[in-house]
Coordinates of C-alpha atoms in Angstrom, one line a residue:
Chain A
M1 CA -33.9 2.4 13.1
T2 CA -32.5 -0.2 10.7
F3 CA -29.5 -2.4 11.5
E4 CA -27.4 -0.5 9.0
K5 CA -28.2 2.8 10.6
F6 CA -27.3 1.4 14.0
I7 CA -23.9 0.3 12.7
F8 CA -23.4 3.7 11.1
Y9 CA -24.0 5.5 14.4
V10 CA -21.7 3.1 16.3
F11 CA -18.9 3.6 13.8
A12 CA -19.5 7.4 13.6
A13 CA -19.3 7.7 17.4
I14 CA -16.1 5.7 17.6
L15 CA -14.6 7.8 14.7
V16 CA -15.5 11.1 16.4
F17 CA -14.1 9.9 19.7
A18 CA -10.9 8.7 18.1
A19 CA -10.4 11.9 16.1
V20 CA -10.8 14.0 19.2
R21 CA -8.4 11.9 21.1
V22 CA -5.8 12.2 18.4
I23 CA -5.4 15.9 19.3
T24 CA -6.2 15.9 23.0
V25 CA -4.2 12.9 24.2
R26 CA -0.8 13.7 25.7
N27 CA 1.3 10.8 24.7
P28 CA 2.3 10.9 21.0
V29 CA 2.2 7.1 20.6
H30 CA -1.3 7.1 21.9
A31 CA -2.3 9.8 19.5
A32 CA -0.9 7.8 16.6
L33 CA -2.8 4.7 17.7
H34 CA -6.0 6.7 18.0
L35 CA -5.3 7.9 14.4
V36 CA -5.1 4.2 13.4
L37 CA -8.5 3.6 15.1
A38 CA -9.9 6.6 13.2
F39 CA -8.7 5.2 9.8
F40 CA -10.1 1.8 10.7
T41 CA -13.6 3.1 11.5
T42 CA -13.5 5.4 8.5
A43 CA -12.9 2.2 6.4
G44 CA -16.0 0.7 8.1
L45 CA -18.1 3.7 7.2
W46 CA -16.9 3.5 3.6
L47 CA -17.9 -0.1 3.5
L48 CA -21.5 1.0 4.3
L49 CA -21.3 3.2 1.2
E50 CA -20.6 0.1 -0.9
A51 CA -17.0 1.4 -1.6
E52 CA -15.3 -1.7 -0.5
F53 CA -12.3 -1.2 -2.7
L54 CA -11.5 2.2 -1.2
A55 CA -12.2 1.0 2.3
I56 CA -9.8 -1.9 2.1
T57 CA -7.2 0.2 0.3
L58 CA -7.5 2.7 3.2
V59 CA -6.7 0.0 5.7
L60 CA -4.0 -1.5 3.5
V61 CA -2.2 1.8 2.7
Y62 CA -2.8 4.0 5.7
V63 CA -3.2 1.5 8.6
G64 CA -0.9 -1.2 7.2
A65 CA 2.0 0.9 5.9
V66 CA 1.9 4.7 6.6
M67 CA 0.9 4.5 10.2
V68 CA 3.4 1.7 10.9
L69 CA 6.2 3.9 9.7
F70 CA 4.7 6.8 11.6
L71 CA 4.6 4.8 14.8
F72 CA 8.1 3.6 14.1
V73 CA 9.4 7.2 14.1
V74 CA 7.2 8.4 17.0
M75 CA 8.3 5.5 19.2
M76 CA 12.0 6.3 18.5
L77 CA 11.7 9.9 19.4
D78 CA 11.5 10.9 23.0
I79 CA 9.1 13.7 22.6
N80 CA 8.7 15.9 25.7
V81 CA 5.1 17.0 25.9
A82 CA 5.5 20.1 28.1
P83 CA 7.3 22.4 25.6
L84 CA 4.7 21.4 23.0
K85 CA 1.9 22.8 25.2
E86 CA 3.8 26.0 26.0
G87 CA 2.9 27.8 22.8
F88 CA -0.8 27.3 23.4
A89 CA -1.6 30.7 24.9
R90 CA 0.8 32.5 22.6
Y91 CA -0.8 31.2 19.4
L92 CA -4.3 31.4 20.6
P93 CA -5.1 34.9 19.2
V94 CA -4.1 33.8 15.7
A95 CA -5.5 30.2 16.0
L96 CA -8.9 31.1 17.3
P97 CA -10.0 33.3 14.4
V98 CA -8.7 30.7 11.9
A99 CA -10.6 28.0 13.7
I100 CA -13.8 30.0 13.7
L101 CA -13.3 30.9 10.1
M102 CA -12.9 27.3 9.1
L103 CA -15.9 26.3 11.1
V104 CA -18.1 28.9 9.4
E105 CA -16.8 27.9 6.0
M106 CA -17.6 24.2 6.7
L107 CA -21.0 25.1 8.0
L108 CA -21.8 27.1 4.9
V109 CA -20.8 24.3 2.6
V110 CA -21.9 21.2 4.5
G111 CA -25.0 22.8 5.9
S112 CA -28.5 21.6 5.1
H113 CA -28.8 24.1 2.2
Y114 CA -26.8 21.9 -0.1
F115 CA -27.1 18.5 1.6
S116 CA -30.7 18.3 2.7
D117 CA -32.7 15.2 2.0
E118 CA -34.4 16.7 -1.0
R119 CA -31.3 17.9 -2.7
M120 CA -29.1 14.9 -1.8
P121 CA -31.4 11.8 -1.4
A122 CA -29.8 8.6 -0.3
P123 CA -28.4 6.8 -3.4
P124 CA -30.2 3.6 -4.3
R125 CA -28.7 0.3 -3.2
H126 CA -27.0 -1.6 -6.0
G127 CA -27.7 -5.2 -6.9
E128 CA -25.6 -8.2 -5.8
D129 CA -23.6 -8.2 -9.0
Y130 CA -22.3 -4.6 -8.4
S131 CA -18.6 -4.5 -8.0
N132 CA -17.1 -1.3 -6.7
T133 CA -13.6 -2.5 -7.8
R134 CA -14.8 -3.0 -11.4
E135 CA -16.6 0.3 -11.5
L136 CA -13.7 2.2 -10.2
G137 CA -11.3 0.6 -12.6
S138 CA -13.4 1.2 -15.6
V139 CA -13.7 4.9 -14.8
L140 CA -10.1 5.4 -13.7
Y141 CA -8.6 3.9 -16.9
T142 CA -11.0 5.5 -19.4
D143 CA -12.5 8.9 -18.5
Y144 CA -9.8 9.9 -16.0
V145 CA -6.8 8.2 -17.5
Y146 CA -4.7 11.4 -17.9
P147 CA -5.2 12.7 -14.4
F148 CA -4.5 9.2 -13.2
E149 CA -1.3 8.9 -15.1
I150 CA -0.2 12.4 -14.1
A151 CA -0.8 11.6 -10.4
A152 CA 1.3 8.4 -10.9
V153 CA 4.2 10.4 -12.4
I154 CA 4.0 12.9 -9.6
L155 CA 4.2 10.1 -7.1
L156 CA 7.2 8.6 -8.9
V157 CA 9.0 12.0 -8.8
A158 CA 8.2 12.2 -5.1
I159 CA 9.7 8.7 -4.5
V160 CA 12.9 9.6 -6.5
A161 CA 13.2 12.9 -4.6
A162 CA 12.8 11.2 -1.2
I163 CA 15.5 8.7 -2.1
A164 CA 17.8 11.4 -3.6
L165 CA 17.4 13.4 -0.4
T166 CA 18.7 10.6 1.8
L167 CA 21.3 9.3 -0.6
R168 CA 24.5 10.9 0.8
R169 CA 27.9 9.5 1.6
R170 CA 28.4 8.5 5.1
P171 CA 32.1 7.7 5.6
D172 CA 31.5 6.3 9.1
T173 CA 29.1 3.7 7.8
K174 CA 30.5 0.2 7.6
Y175 CA 29.3 -1.3 4.4
L176 CA 29.4 -5.0 3.4
N177 CA 29.2 -6.1 -0.2
P178 CA 27.2 -9.4 -0.2
A179 CA 28.6 -10.5 -3.5
D180 CA 32.1 -10.3 -2.0
Q181 CA 31.0 -12.2 1.1
I182 CA 29.5 -15.0 -1.0
K183 CA 32.7 -15.3 -3.0
V184 CA 34.8 -15.9 0.1
R185 CA 36.3 -19.4 0.2
R186 CA 37.9 -21.2 3.1
E187 CA 41.4 -20.6 1.7
D188 CA 40.9 -16.8 1.9
R189 CA 40.3 -16.9 5.6
V190 CA 41.9 -19.9 7.1
R191 CA 45.6 -20.8 7.1
V192 CA 46.5 -24.2 8.4
V193 CA 50.0 -24.2 9.9
K194 CA 51.8 -27.5 10.2
M195 CA 54.2 -27.6 13.1
D196 CA 55.8 -30.2 15.3
A197 CA 54.5 -30.6 18.8
E198 CA 56.7 -28.7 21.3
S199 CA 58.0 -30.0 24.5
R200 CA 56.8 -28.4 27.7
D201 CA 60.0 -26.7 28.8
Chain B
M1 CA -33.8 -5.7 13.2
M2 CA -35.1 -9.3 14.0
E3 CA -33.9 -10.4 10.5
A4 CA -30.5 -8.9 11.1
I5 CA -30.0 -10.6 14.4
K6 CA -30.9 -13.9 12.8
E7 CA -28.4 -13.3 10.1
V8 CA -25.7 -12.3 12.5
S9 CA -26.2 -15.3 14.6
W10 CA -25.9 -17.6 11.6
I11 CA -22.7 -15.8 10.6
L12 CA -21.4 -16.3 14.1
F13 CA -22.2 -20.0 13.8
L14 CA -20.2 -20.2 10.6
I15 CA -17.3 -18.4 12.2
G16 CA -17.3 -21.0 15.0
G17 CA -17.3 -23.6 12.2
I18 CA -14.1 -22.1 10.8
V19 CA -12.3 -21.1 14.0
T20 CA -12.7 -24.3 16.0
P21 CA -11.0 -26.6 13.4
L22 CA -8.4 -23.8 12.9
M23 CA -7.5 -23.7 16.5
L24 CA -7.2 -27.5 16.6
C25 CA -4.9 -27.3 13.6
V26 CA -2.8 -24.7 15.4
A27 CA -2.6 -26.9 18.5
Y28 CA -1.5 -29.9 16.4
L29 CA 0.8 -27.8 14.2
T30 CA 2.9 -27.1 17.3
F31 CA 3.0 -30.8 18.0
A32 CA 3.8 -31.6 14.3
E33 CA 6.6 -29.0 14.5
R34 CA 8.2 -30.6 17.5
K35 CA 7.9 -34.1 16.0
I36 CA 9.1 -33.2 12.6
I37 CA 12.0 -31.0 13.7
G38 CA 12.8 -33.8 16.1
A39 CA 12.9 -36.3 13.3
I40 CA 15.1 -34.0 11.2
Q41 CA 17.5 -33.7 14.1
V42 CA 17.4 -37.4 14.8
R43 CA 15.5 -37.0 18.1
I44 CA 12.1 -38.4 19.1
G45 CA 10.3 -35.3 20.1
P46 CA 7.5 -35.2 22.7
N47 CA 6.3 -38.7 23.5
R48 CA 5.3 -38.7 27.1
V49 CA 1.8 -37.1 27.4
G50 CA -0.8 -39.5 26.1
P51 CA -0.2 -42.2 23.5
G52 CA 2.8 -41.3 21.4
G53 CA 2.7 -37.8 22.9
W54 CA -0.6 -36.9 21.2
L55 CA -2.0 -35.0 24.2
Q56 CA 1.1 -32.8 24.4
P57 CA -0.7 -29.7 22.9
I58 CA -3.6 -30.0 25.3
A59 CA -1.2 -30.3 28.3
D60 CA 0.7 -27.2 27.0
A61 CA -2.5 -25.2 26.7
V62 CA -3.7 -26.2 30.2
K63 CA -0.3 -25.2 31.6
L64 CA -0.3 -21.8 29.9
L65 CA -3.9 -21.2 31.1
F66 CA -3.0 -21.6 34.7
K67 CA 0.2 -19.5 34.6
E68 CA 0.2 -16.0 36.0
I69 CA 0.2 -13.1 33.6
I70 CA 2.7 -10.6 34.8
L71 CA 2.3 -6.9 34.0
P72 CA 5.7 -5.2 34.0
T73 CA 6.1 -2.1 36.1
H74 CA 5.7 1.1 34.1
S75 CA 4.3 -0.8 31.3
N76 CA 1.2 0.6 29.6
R77 CA -1.4 -1.8 31.0
F78 CA -4.1 -1.3 28.4
L79 CA -1.9 -1.6 25.4
F80 CA 0.0 -4.4 27.0
V81 CA -3.2 -6.5 27.3
I82 CA -4.6 -5.4 24.0
A83 CA -1.5 -6.2 21.9
P84 CA -2.0 -10.0 21.8
I85 CA -5.6 -9.5 20.8
L86 CA -4.6 -7.2 18.0
S87 CA -2.1 -9.9 16.9
I88 CA -4.6 -12.7 16.7
G89 CA -7.6 -10.7 15.5
P90 CA -6.4 -10.1 11.9
A91 CA -4.9 -13.7 11.7
L92 CA -8.4 -15.1 12.3
A93 CA -10.4 -12.4 10.4
A94 CA -8.5 -13.1 7.2
W95 CA -10.1 -16.6 7.1
A96 CA -13.5 -15.0 6.3
V97 CA -12.6 -14.9 2.5
I98 CA -10.7 -18.1 2.2
P99 CA -12.7 -20.6 0.0
F100 CA -12.2 -24.2 1.1
D101 CA -14.1 -25.6 -1.8
N102 CA -16.0 -24.2 -4.8
G103 CA -18.3 -21.6 -3.2
M104 CA -17.5 -22.9 0.4
V105 CA -16.6 -19.5 1.8
L106 CA -17.9 -17.3 4.6
A107 CA -17.8 -14.0 2.8
D108 CA -17.7 -14.3 -1.0
I109 CA -16.5 -10.7 -1.6
D110 CA -15.1 -9.3 -4.8
A111 CA -12.1 -7.7 -3.2
G112 CA -11.1 -10.8 -1.3
L113 CA -7.4 -10.8 -2.2
L114 CA -7.1 -7.1 -1.2
Y115 CA -8.9 -7.9 2.0
V116 CA -6.4 -10.6 2.9
L117 CA -3.4 -8.3 2.0
A118 CA -4.9 -5.5 4.2
L119 CA -5.4 -7.8 7.2
T120 CA -2.0 -9.4 7.1
S121 CA -0.5 -6.0 7.1
V122 CA -2.6 -5.0 10.2
G123 CA -1.2 -7.9 12.1
V124 CA 2.1 -6.0 12.7
Y125 CA 0.4 -3.7 15.2
G126 CA 0.2 -6.5 17.8
V127 CA 4.0 -6.9 17.6
I128 CA 4.7 -3.1 17.6
I129 CA 2.3 -2.3 20.5
A130 CA 3.6 -5.3 22.5
G131 CA 7.1 -4.1 22.1
W132 CA 6.4 -0.5 23.0
A133 CA 4.0 -1.2 25.9
S134 CA 6.3 -3.7 27.6
N135 CA 8.7 -0.9 28.6
S136 CA 11.6 -3.2 27.9
K137 CA 14.6 -2.6 25.6
Y138 CA 14.6 -6.1 24.2
A139 CA 10.9 -6.0 23.4
F140 CA 11.3 -2.6 21.8
L141 CA 14.2 -3.7 19.6
G142 CA 12.1 -6.7 18.5
A143 CA 9.2 -4.5 17.7
M144 CA 11.3 -2.1 15.6
R145 CA 12.9 -5.0 13.7
S146 CA 9.5 -6.5 13.0
A147 CA 8.0 -3.2 11.8
A148 CA 10.8 -2.5 9.4
Q149 CA 10.8 -6.1 8.2
I150 CA 7.1 -6.4 7.6
V151 CA 6.9 -3.1 5.7
A152 CA 9.7 -4.3 3.5
Y153 CA 8.3 -7.7 2.7
E154 CA 4.7 -6.5 2.3
I155 CA 5.6 -4.6 -0.8
A156 CA 7.2 -7.7 -2.4
M157 CA 4.2 -9.7 -1.3
G158 CA 1.7 -7.2 -2.7
F159 CA 3.5 -7.1 -6.1
A160 CA 3.4 -10.9 -6.2
L161 CA -0.3 -10.8 -5.5
V162 CA -0.7 -8.2 -8.3
G163 CA 0.7 -10.8 -10.6
V164 CA -1.9 -13.3 -9.4
L165 CA -4.8 -10.9 -10.0
M166 CA -3.5 -10.0 -13.4
A167 CA -3.4 -13.7 -14.3
G168 CA -6.7 -14.6 -12.7
G169 CA -8.5 -11.5 -13.9
S170 CA -10.2 -11.1 -10.5
L171 CA -9.7 -10.2 -6.9
N172 CA -12.2 -12.8 -5.8
L173 CA -10.3 -15.9 -4.5
N174 CA -12.9 -18.3 -5.7
D175 CA -12.6 -16.9 -9.3
I176 CA -8.8 -17.0 -9.1
V177 CA -8.9 -20.7 -8.3
L178 CA -11.4 -21.4 -11.1
A179 CA -9.2 -19.5 -13.5
Q180 CA -6.5 -22.1 -12.9
S181 CA -8.6 -25.1 -13.8
G182 CA -7.3 -27.3 -16.6
S183 CA -4.4 -29.4 -15.4
I184 CA -1.4 -29.0 -13.1
L185 CA 0.3 -27.0 -15.8
H186 CA -2.5 -24.5 -15.8
W187 CA -2.0 -23.5 -12.2
F188 CA -0.3 -20.2 -11.7
W189 CA 2.9 -21.5 -10.2
L190 CA 4.3 -22.1 -13.7
P191 CA 3.7 -18.8 -15.4
L192 CA 4.3 -16.9 -12.1
L193 CA 7.2 -19.0 -10.8
P194 CA 9.4 -16.1 -9.6
L195 CA 6.3 -14.4 -8.0
F196 CA 5.3 -17.7 -6.4
L197 CA 8.8 -18.2 -4.8
I198 CA 8.9 -14.5 -3.7
Y199 CA 5.3 -14.8 -2.3
F200 CA 6.2 -17.8 -0.2
I201 CA 9.5 -16.5 1.1
S202 CA 7.9 -13.1 1.9
G203 CA 5.1 -15.1 3.7
V204 CA 7.8 -16.7 5.9
A205 CA 9.2 -13.3 6.6
E206 CA 5.8 -11.8 7.4
T207 CA 5.0 -14.5 9.9
N208 CA 8.3 -13.9 11.7
R209 CA 9.3 -17.5 11.2
A210 CA 12.9 -18.9 10.9
P211 CA 15.1 -18.0 9.1
F212 CA 13.5 -14.5 9.3
D213 CA 12.7 -14.6 13.0
V214 CA 14.8 -11.6 14.0
A215 CA 11.9 -10.1 15.8
E216 CA 12.3 -12.9 18.3
G217 CA 16.0 -13.6 17.9
E218 CA 16.6 -15.6 21.0
S219 CA 20.3 -15.4 20.7
E220 CA 20.4 -11.6 20.4
I221 CA 17.4 -10.0 22.1
V222 CA 16.1 -12.9 24.4
A223 CA 12.6 -13.4 22.9
G224 CA 12.1 -10.1 21.1
F225 CA 8.7 -8.4 21.3
H226 CA 7.1 -11.0 23.7
V227 CA 9.9 -11.2 26.2
E228 CA 7.7 -9.7 28.9
Y229 CA 4.6 -11.8 28.2
S230 CA 3.7 -14.9 30.2
G231 CA 0.8 -17.3 30.5
M232 CA -2.2 -16.9 28.3
A233 CA -1.0 -13.6 26.8
F234 CA 2.1 -15.3 25.5
A235 CA 0.0 -18.2 24.3
V236 CA -2.2 -15.8 22.2
F237 CA 0.9 -14.5 20.4
F238 CA 1.9 -18.1 19.8
L239 CA -1.6 -18.9 18.4
A240 CA -1.5 -15.9 16.1
E241 CA 1.9 -16.9 14.7
Y242 CA 0.7 -20.4 13.9
A243 CA -2.7 -19.2 12.5
N244 CA -0.7 -16.9 10.3
M245 CA 1.5 -19.7 9.1
I246 CA -1.6 -21.8 8.2
L247 CA -3.1 -18.7 6.4
I248 CA 0.0 -18.1 4.3
S249 CA 0.1 -21.8 3.4
A250 CA -3.6 -21.8 2.5
L251 CA -3.2 -18.7 0.4
A252 CA -0.2 -20.1 -1.4
A253 CA -2.3 -23.2 -2.2
L254 CA -5.2 -21.1 -3.4
L255 CA -3.3 -18.5 -5.5
F256 CA -0.5 -20.6 -7.1
M257 CA -1.4 -24.2 -6.6
G258 CA -5.0 -24.4 -7.8
G259 CA -6.7 -24.6 -4.4
W260 CA -9.2 -27.4 -4.3
L261 CA -8.4 -28.5 -8.0
S262 CA -7.0 -31.9 -8.4
P263 CA -3.5 -32.2 -9.9
F264 CA -4.8 -35.1 -12.0
Q265 CA -7.6 -33.0 -13.4
P266 CA -8.4 -34.6 -16.8
L267 CA -8.5 -38.1 -15.2
P268 CA -11.8 -39.5 -13.8
V269 CA -12.4 -39.9 -10.0
I270 CA -9.0 -38.7 -8.8
G271 CA -9.3 -35.7 -11.1
E272 CA -12.4 -34.4 -9.3
P273 CA -11.9 -31.1 -7.4
S274 CA -12.2 -31.6 -3.6
I275 CA -11.5 -29.9 -0.3
I276 CA -9.1 -32.8 0.4
W277 CA -6.7 -31.4 -2.3
F278 CA -6.8 -28.0 -0.7
L279 CA -6.0 -29.3 2.7
A280 CA -3.3 -31.5 1.4
K281 CA -1.6 -28.6 -0.5
T282 CA -1.9 -26.4 2.6
A283 CA -0.2 -29.2 4.7
V284 CA 2.7 -29.5 2.2
F285 CA 3.3 -25.7 2.5
L286 CA 3.1 -26.0 6.3
F287 CA 5.7 -28.7 6.1
F288 CA 8.0 -26.3 4.2
F289 CA 7.7 -23.8 7.1
L290 CA 8.9 -26.5 9.6
W291 CA 11.6 -27.7 7.2
F292 CA 12.9 -24.2 6.8
R293 CA 13.1 -23.8 10.5
A294 CA 15.1 -27.0 10.9
T295 CA 17.4 -26.3 8.0
F296 CA 18.4 -22.6 7.7
P297 CA 20.4 -20.5 10.2
R298 CA 18.9 -17.1 11.0
Y299 CA 19.4 -14.3 8.5
R300 CA 21.4 -11.4 9.6
Y301 CA 19.3 -8.2 9.9
D302 CA 20.9 -6.2 7.1
Q303 CA 20.7 -9.2 4.8
I304 CA 17.0 -9.5 5.4
M305 CA 16.6 -5.8 4.4
R306 CA 18.7 -6.2 1.4
L307 CA 16.8 -9.3 0.2
G308 CA 13.5 -7.6 0.6
W309 CA 14.3 -4.2 -1.0
K310 CA 17.1 -4.9 -3.4
V311 CA 16.3 -8.4 -4.6
F312 CA 12.6 -9.2 -4.3
I313 CA 11.0 -5.9 -5.3
P314 CA 13.0 -5.5 -8.5
I315 CA 12.3 -9.1 -9.5
T316 CA 8.6 -8.7 -9.0
I317 CA 8.5 -5.5 -11.0
V318 CA 10.3 -7.1 -13.9
W319 CA 8.1 -10.1 -13.8
L320 CA 5.0 -8.0 -13.8
L321 CA 6.2 -6.4 -17.0
V322 CA 6.9 -9.9 -18.5
E323 CA 3.5 -11.1 -17.4
G324 CA 1.8 -8.0 -18.9
A325 CA 3.6 -8.6 -22.2
A326 CA 2.5 -12.3 -22.1
I327 CA -1.1 -11.3 -21.5
V328 CA -1.1 -8.9 -24.4
A329 CA 0.5 -11.5 -26.6
G330 CA -1.9 -14.1 -25.4
V331 CA 0.7 -16.7 -24.5
G332 CA -1.1 -20.1 -24.0
P333 CA -2.3 -22.0 -22.2
W334 CA -2.7 -19.4 -19.4
F335 CA -3.3 -16.1 -21.0
D336 CA -5.2 -17.0 -24.2

C-alpha cells in the first residue's frame, strides 16, 4: 500500500464516520460540526485528486462562511429533539422504499460496470508545473464562459431576492444615522448655564 | 513507504524551524505590547522580572502552565477542550505558505493566497465553539458577535486579496512578491491603496483586536468567548490571537509592501532583497496593531457591521473595477 493510498483510506474513513454522525447525532450543533468535519475531509480527498483550487475553495466557502452562518442559526435556536424523532415511524413506509430506490439507482450507476479499473483507469499524475487553478480558469473562461456567466447572473438574482425578502419596514427598530452622529457638535448637546453660587439656606 | 516517512520527518523538522521562532515572537510580542502601550500612556510597563523585565513572558507562561483548568458544569467537555486547539491550528498552519525570502517557503503551492484566506476563515470555529461549549451567556454573546464580525470582514478582505492577485497575476505568494520588484513605487500599496487600507483594517477586525475587539469586550461581556477558560487553555487562545496578528502583518508586508524586497532597490548593497526587510516590515505592521489598541476607543457593534458591509465592500468592488480598467489600459509602471 502506498503512502498516498494510506492517506486516502484514513480520510475516507473519517469522512464516512462524520457523514453518518451528521444524521445520527442528537444535538443539532454537534451535527453541524460533524458536517464541517465532513467538508474538511472531502477537501483533503480532493487534494489527492490534484484539485487544490476546488479543495481550498470548498474550505473557504463551505467551512469558512456557509457553516459559520449555519452554526450561528443552529446555536440561536433551541431545537427540541424529541418532536423531531416522533415522525420516524409514521414516515417510515414512505421513506423506506425511497431509500431503497435511491440505493439501487446509485448501485446501478456507480457499480463496477461503469467504474471498473479497465473502464476508468487511474488518471496519470501531472508534472510539477501543472496548476489546477490555471487549468480551471482557462476552461471556465473559454469553453464554458456562457454557462459560467449565466450561473453568475442566477446567483446575483438570488442575492437580490434574499435581500428584498428581508427588506421590510420595522417601525420598532431604532435606527441611527451615522452621518448625523458625526455632524453633531458640542453646541448641539451641551448648554453651559452661568449662574451665581447660591447660599445654603 | 520508507521514502514517505523520511520526507514527512523532514517536513516536521522544517515546521519546527518555523513554529519555534514564531512562538518566541508571540511571547515577546506580548512583552512589546505591554512596554509600548506603557510608553504611549507614559507608564513604564513590566520591569521587575529579569533585567528590564525581559523575562516577563517566560514568567507568564510558567504561571499559566501551573494554573488549574476549570471545566464549567454542564459545559460540553470535548468541545470545550478542543476549541483552543481549533483556534491555534489554523493560525499556525497558514505559515506553511508564507515565503520569508525568495523561495524560502515550506510549501510552495500555486494556490497559496487562497490557502491563507481559507485558513484565516477557519479560525473562527475556535471562538464559536468556545462560546457555545462554555454554557455561559457572556461567552455565547462573544461567540455570536465574533461569528457575525468575521463573516462580514472576510468578504472585504477576500475582495482586497482579489485585487492583489489581479495585480500580481498569480495566487503564489512568492510570485506576487516578485511581481512587485522595481522600486518602492512598484509595490502594490500604491496602485491598490484603498484595498491595502481595507485589508489591514479588516485584518485587525479578523484578529479581534482593538478597536474591533467586541468579541472580548471586557466592559460589556466580561471577557467574551474565553470568559470560562483558565490556565493553559486560556493561554492557547492568547497565543492564537498573537500568532494571527503576526500572520496578518506578514501578509500585509508580502502582498502590499514588497515582502523581502528592499525599499532602496536600484541602489547597491542596501538595495539587495533580504529576509531582514521582510521582518522589519512585519514589525512595523505589528507596531500599528499595538498603536491602534493604545489610541482608539472600541467600536460600537452596529458601527462595526456598518463599516464592514456598507463601507468596505462597496469600496473594494469599485476599486476592483478601476483596477481592471487600469490593467486593460496598461497603466504603468504596474500593469504594463
